[in-house]
Coordinates of C-alpha atoms and ligand atoms in Angstrom, one line a residue:
M1 CA -2.1 -46.6 221.6
K2 CA -1.5 -47.7 225.2
G3 CA -4.1 -45.8 227.2
A4 CA -7.8 -46.0 227.0
I5 CA -10.6 -43.5 226.1
L6 CA -13.7 -42.8 228.0
V7 CA -16.2 -40.5 226.4
L8 CA -18.9 -38.9 228.6
S9 CA -21.9 -37.1 227.1
G10 CA -25.1 -35.8 228.4
P11 CA -26.9 -32.5 228.9
S12 CA -25.3 -29.6 230.7
G13 CA -26.6 -30.0 234.2
A14 CA -26.5 -33.8 234.2
G15 CA -23.7 -33.8 236.8
K16 CA -20.8 -35.1 234.7
S17 CA -18.1 -33.1 236.4
T18 CA -19.5 -33.8 239.9
I19 CA -19.4 -37.5 239.1
I20 CA -15.8 -37.4 237.9
H21 CA -14.9 -35.4 241.0
K22 CA -16.6 -37.9 243.3
A23 CA -15.0 -40.9 241.5
G24 CA -11.6 -39.3 242.1
E25 CA -8.8 -41.7 243.0
A26 CA -11.0 -44.8 242.6
I27 CA -10.4 -44.6 238.9
G28 CA -6.6 -44.5 239.0
D29 CA -4.4 -42.3 236.9
Y30 CA -6.5 -40.4 234.4
Y31 CA -6.3 -37.3 232.2
F32 CA -9.4 -35.2 231.9
S33 CA -9.2 -33.6 228.4
I34 CA -9.6 -29.9 228.7
S35 CA -11.5 -28.6 225.7
T36 CA -11.1 -25.4 223.9
T37 CA -14.2 -23.2 223.5
T38 CA -15.4 -19.9 222.1
R39 CA -18.1 -19.6 224.8
A40 CA -17.6 -17.0 227.5
P41 CA -16.4 -18.3 230.9
R42 CA -19.1 -18.8 233.6
E43 CA -18.6 -17.2 236.9
G44 CA -15.8 -19.2 238.7
E45 CA -14.5 -20.9 235.6
V46 CA -10.8 -20.7 235.1
D47 CA -8.9 -20.6 231.8
G48 CA -6.8 -23.7 231.4
V49 CA -8.7 -25.6 234.1
D50 CA -12.3 -25.7 233.0
Y51 CA -11.7 -24.9 229.3
Y52 CA -9.2 -23.0 227.2
F53 CA -11.3 -19.9 226.4
V54 CA -10.4 -18.5 223.0
S55 CA -11.8 -16.2 220.3
K56 CA -13.7 -17.4 217.3
E57 CA -10.7 -16.4 215.1
A58 CA -8.2 -18.3 217.2
F59 CA -10.4 -21.4 217.1
E60 CA -10.8 -21.2 213.4
E61 CA -7.0 -21.0 213.1
G62 CA -6.8 -24.2 215.1
I63 CA -9.2 -25.9 212.7
K64 CA -7.1 -24.8 209.7
A65 CA -3.9 -26.0 211.4
G66 CA -5.5 -29.4 212.1
D67 CA -5.1 -29.1 215.8
F68 CA -8.4 -30.8 216.8
L69 CA -9.1 -34.5 217.2
E70 CA -12.7 -33.4 216.9
Y71 CA -14.7 -30.2 217.2
A72 CA -18.4 -29.2 216.9
T73 CA -20.7 -26.3 217.3
V74 CA -22.8 -26.7 220.4
H75 CA -25.4 -24.1 221.5
G76 CA -23.9 -21.7 219.0
N77 CA -20.3 -21.9 220.2
Y78 CA -17.3 -23.9 219.0
Y79 CA -16.0 -26.6 221.3
G80 CA -13.1 -28.9 220.4
T81 CA -10.6 -31.4 221.7
S82 CA -6.9 -30.7 221.0
M83 CA -5.0 -33.8 219.8
L84 CA -1.6 -33.2 221.3
P85 CA -2.3 -33.5 225.1
V86 CA -4.6 -36.5 224.4
Q87 CA -1.9 -38.3 222.5
K88 CA 0.6 -37.6 225.3
A89 CA -1.7 -38.9 228.0
L90 CA -2.5 -42.1 225.9
D91 CA 1.3 -42.7 225.5
E92 CA 1.6 -42.4 229.3
E93 CA -1.0 -45.2 229.5
K94 CA -3.6 -43.0 231.2
L95 CA -7.3 -43.2 231.0
V96 CA -8.3 -40.2 228.9
I97 CA -11.8 -38.8 229.8
F98 CA -13.6 -36.6 227.4
D99 CA -16.7 -34.6 228.2
I100 CA -18.0 -33.9 224.7
D101 CA -21.4 -33.7 223.0
I102 CA -23.0 -36.3 220.8
Q103 CA -21.4 -35.0 217.6
G104 CA -18.0 -35.2 219.2
H105 CA -18.7 -38.7 220.3
R106 CA -19.6 -39.8 216.8
L107 CA -16.3 -38.2 215.5
V108 CA -14.1 -39.8 218.1
R109 CA -15.7 -43.2 217.6
A110 CA -15.3 -42.9 213.9
K111 CA -11.6 -42.0 214.3
L112 CA -10.6 -44.2 217.2
G113 CA -13.1 -47.1 216.9
D114 CA -13.3 -49.9 219.4
V115 CA -10.9 -48.6 221.9
V116 CA -13.5 -46.0 222.9
T117 CA -15.9 -46.6 225.8
S118 CA -18.8 -44.2 226.1
I119 CA -21.3 -43.3 228.7
F120 CA -24.4 -41.1 228.4
I121 CA -25.2 -39.4 231.7
T122 CA -28.6 -37.7 232.3
P123 CA -30.9 -36.6 235.1
P124 CA -34.0 -38.9 235.3
T125 CA -36.3 -36.6 233.4
L126 CA -36.4 -33.4 231.3
S127 CA -38.3 -31.5 234.1
E128 CA -35.6 -32.5 236.6
L129 CA -32.9 -31.2 234.2
E130 CA -34.9 -28.0 233.9
K131 CA -35.1 -27.7 237.7
R132 CA -31.3 -28.2 238.0
L133 CA -30.4 -25.7 235.3
Y134 CA -32.6 -23.0 236.9
G135 CA -31.4 -24.0 240.3
R136 CA -27.7 -23.5 239.6
S137 CA -28.5 -20.0 238.1
T138 CA -25.2 -19.7 236.2
E139 CA -27.0 -18.9 232.9
N140 CA -29.7 -16.6 231.8
N141 CA -33.2 -17.7 230.6
E142 CA -32.3 -17.7 226.9
V143 CA -29.2 -19.9 227.4
I144 CA -31.2 -22.3 229.6
L145 CA -33.9 -22.7 227.0
K146 CA -31.3 -23.4 224.3
R147 CA -29.7 -26.1 226.5
L148 CA -33.1 -27.7 227.3
K149 CA -33.9 -27.8 223.6
S150 CA -30.5 -29.4 222.8
A151 CA -31.1 -31.9 225.6
T152 CA -34.4 -33.1 223.9
N153 CA -32.3 -33.8 220.8
E154 CA -29.3 -35.3 222.6
I155 CA -31.4 -37.8 224.5
K156 CA -32.3 -39.5 221.2
A157 CA -28.6 -40.5 220.7
I158 CA -28.5 -42.7 223.9
A159 CA -28.5 -45.9 221.9
E160 CA -25.1 -45.0 220.3
Y161 CA -23.5 -45.2 223.8
D162 CA -22.1 -48.3 225.5
F163 CA -23.6 -47.3 228.9
L164 CA -26.3 -45.1 230.4
I165 CA -26.1 -43.6 233.8
V166 CA -29.2 -42.0 235.3
N167 CA -28.0 -39.5 237.8
D168 CA -30.8 -39.4 240.4
D169 CA -28.5 -40.4 243.2
I170 CA -25.0 -39.0 243.0
Q171 CA -23.4 -41.7 245.2
R172 CA -24.8 -44.5 243.0
A173 CA -24.0 -42.6 239.8
A174 CA -20.4 -42.2 240.9
Q175 CA -20.2 -45.9 241.8
E176 CA -21.5 -46.9 238.3
F177 CA -19.1 -44.5 236.7
I178 CA -16.1 -46.1 238.6
L179 CA -17.2 -49.5 237.4
V180 CA -17.3 -48.4 233.8
A181 CA -14.1 -46.3 234.0
N182 CA -12.1 -49.2 235.4
S183 CA -13.5 -51.6 232.8
A184 CA -12.6 -49.1 230.0
R185 CA -8.9 -49.6 230.9
L186 CA -9.3 -53.3 230.0
K187 CA -10.5 -52.6 226.5
H188 CA -7.9 -53.1 223.8
C189 CA -8.0 -52.1 220.2
K190 CA -7.7 -54.7 217.4
E191 CA -4.0 -53.9 216.7
D192 CA -3.0 -54.5 220.3
L193 CA -4.7 -57.8 220.1
N194 CA -2.9 -58.9 217.0
G195 CA 0.4 -58.1 218.7
F196 CA -0.8 -60.1 221.7
I197 CA -1.8 -63.1 219.6
S198 CA 1.6 -63.2 217.9
Q199 CA 3.4 -63.0 221.2
W200 CA 1.1 -65.7 222.7
L201 CA 1.8 -68.0 219.8
E202 CA 5.5 -67.6 220.1
G203 CA 5.7 -67.6 223.8
Ligands
5GP301 P1 -20.9 -26.3 228.7 O1 -21.0 -25.1 227.9 O2 -22.1 -26.6 229.5 O3 -19.6 -26.4 229.4 O4 -20.8 -27.5 227.6 C1 -21.8 -27.6 226.6 C2 -21.7 -28.9 225.8 O5 -20.5 -28.9 225.1 C3 -21.7 -30.1 226.7 O6 -22.6 -31.1 226.1 C4 -20.3 -30.6 226.6 O7 -20.3 -32.1 226.7 C5 -19.9 -30.2 225.2 N1 -18.5 -30.1 225.0 C6 -17.5 -29.6 225.8 N2 -16.3 -29.7 225.3 C7 -16.5 -30.2 224.1 C8 -15.5 -30.6 223.0 O8 -14.3 -30.5 223.1 N3 -16.1 -31.1 221.9 C9 -17.4 -31.3 221.8 N4 -17.8 -31.9 220.6 N5 -18.3 -31.0 222.7 C10 -17.8 -30.5 223.9

């Protein structure tokens, strides 16, 4: 594996996509992994850009075929990462960024180990998250309550992550993200290092 992997998790409404967008070119050549989901698109979301939106049946076919690097049920819908485009981006030495939940992070870490760098991104408090979710009004009450409940559970997994970014100031959060993303590229897995050691000894 030549590329690097950066996993982002955090409650919906933490500002993950805004941070990636702001970081833009400062993090070099990257591939943002587009997940597949069975949830309905929100207003303005585009199939193939924000997610691949599929039926439950199609998703379950994908599971059977072994297409997913990881998948999980989040807020009652399936979400998963397809292996093929990720593998291609890694072969092209890109930084691959995943926006996945805490279950996905555990699976990716178990499969890919020390080459993974992870960041948990969150608003400063639960009440601030609540304000943001109601403020963006893309979901109904029931969905927002479900998301807030998941957030109270997700926050307890912070210690499993390499870094924590508290997004109370978007400029600062984006700067911190740039630092971590660029450091993630310098991380190597153990196999890479063994190759390097052999070359170093012979060189
Ligand atoms: P949203 O519905 O707000 O777009 O995403 C809901 C949650 O699903 C977020 O916590 C997001 O990180 C997570 N998620 C998105 N794509 C994936 C995926 O491919 N795998 C997993 N495990 N979680 C995902």
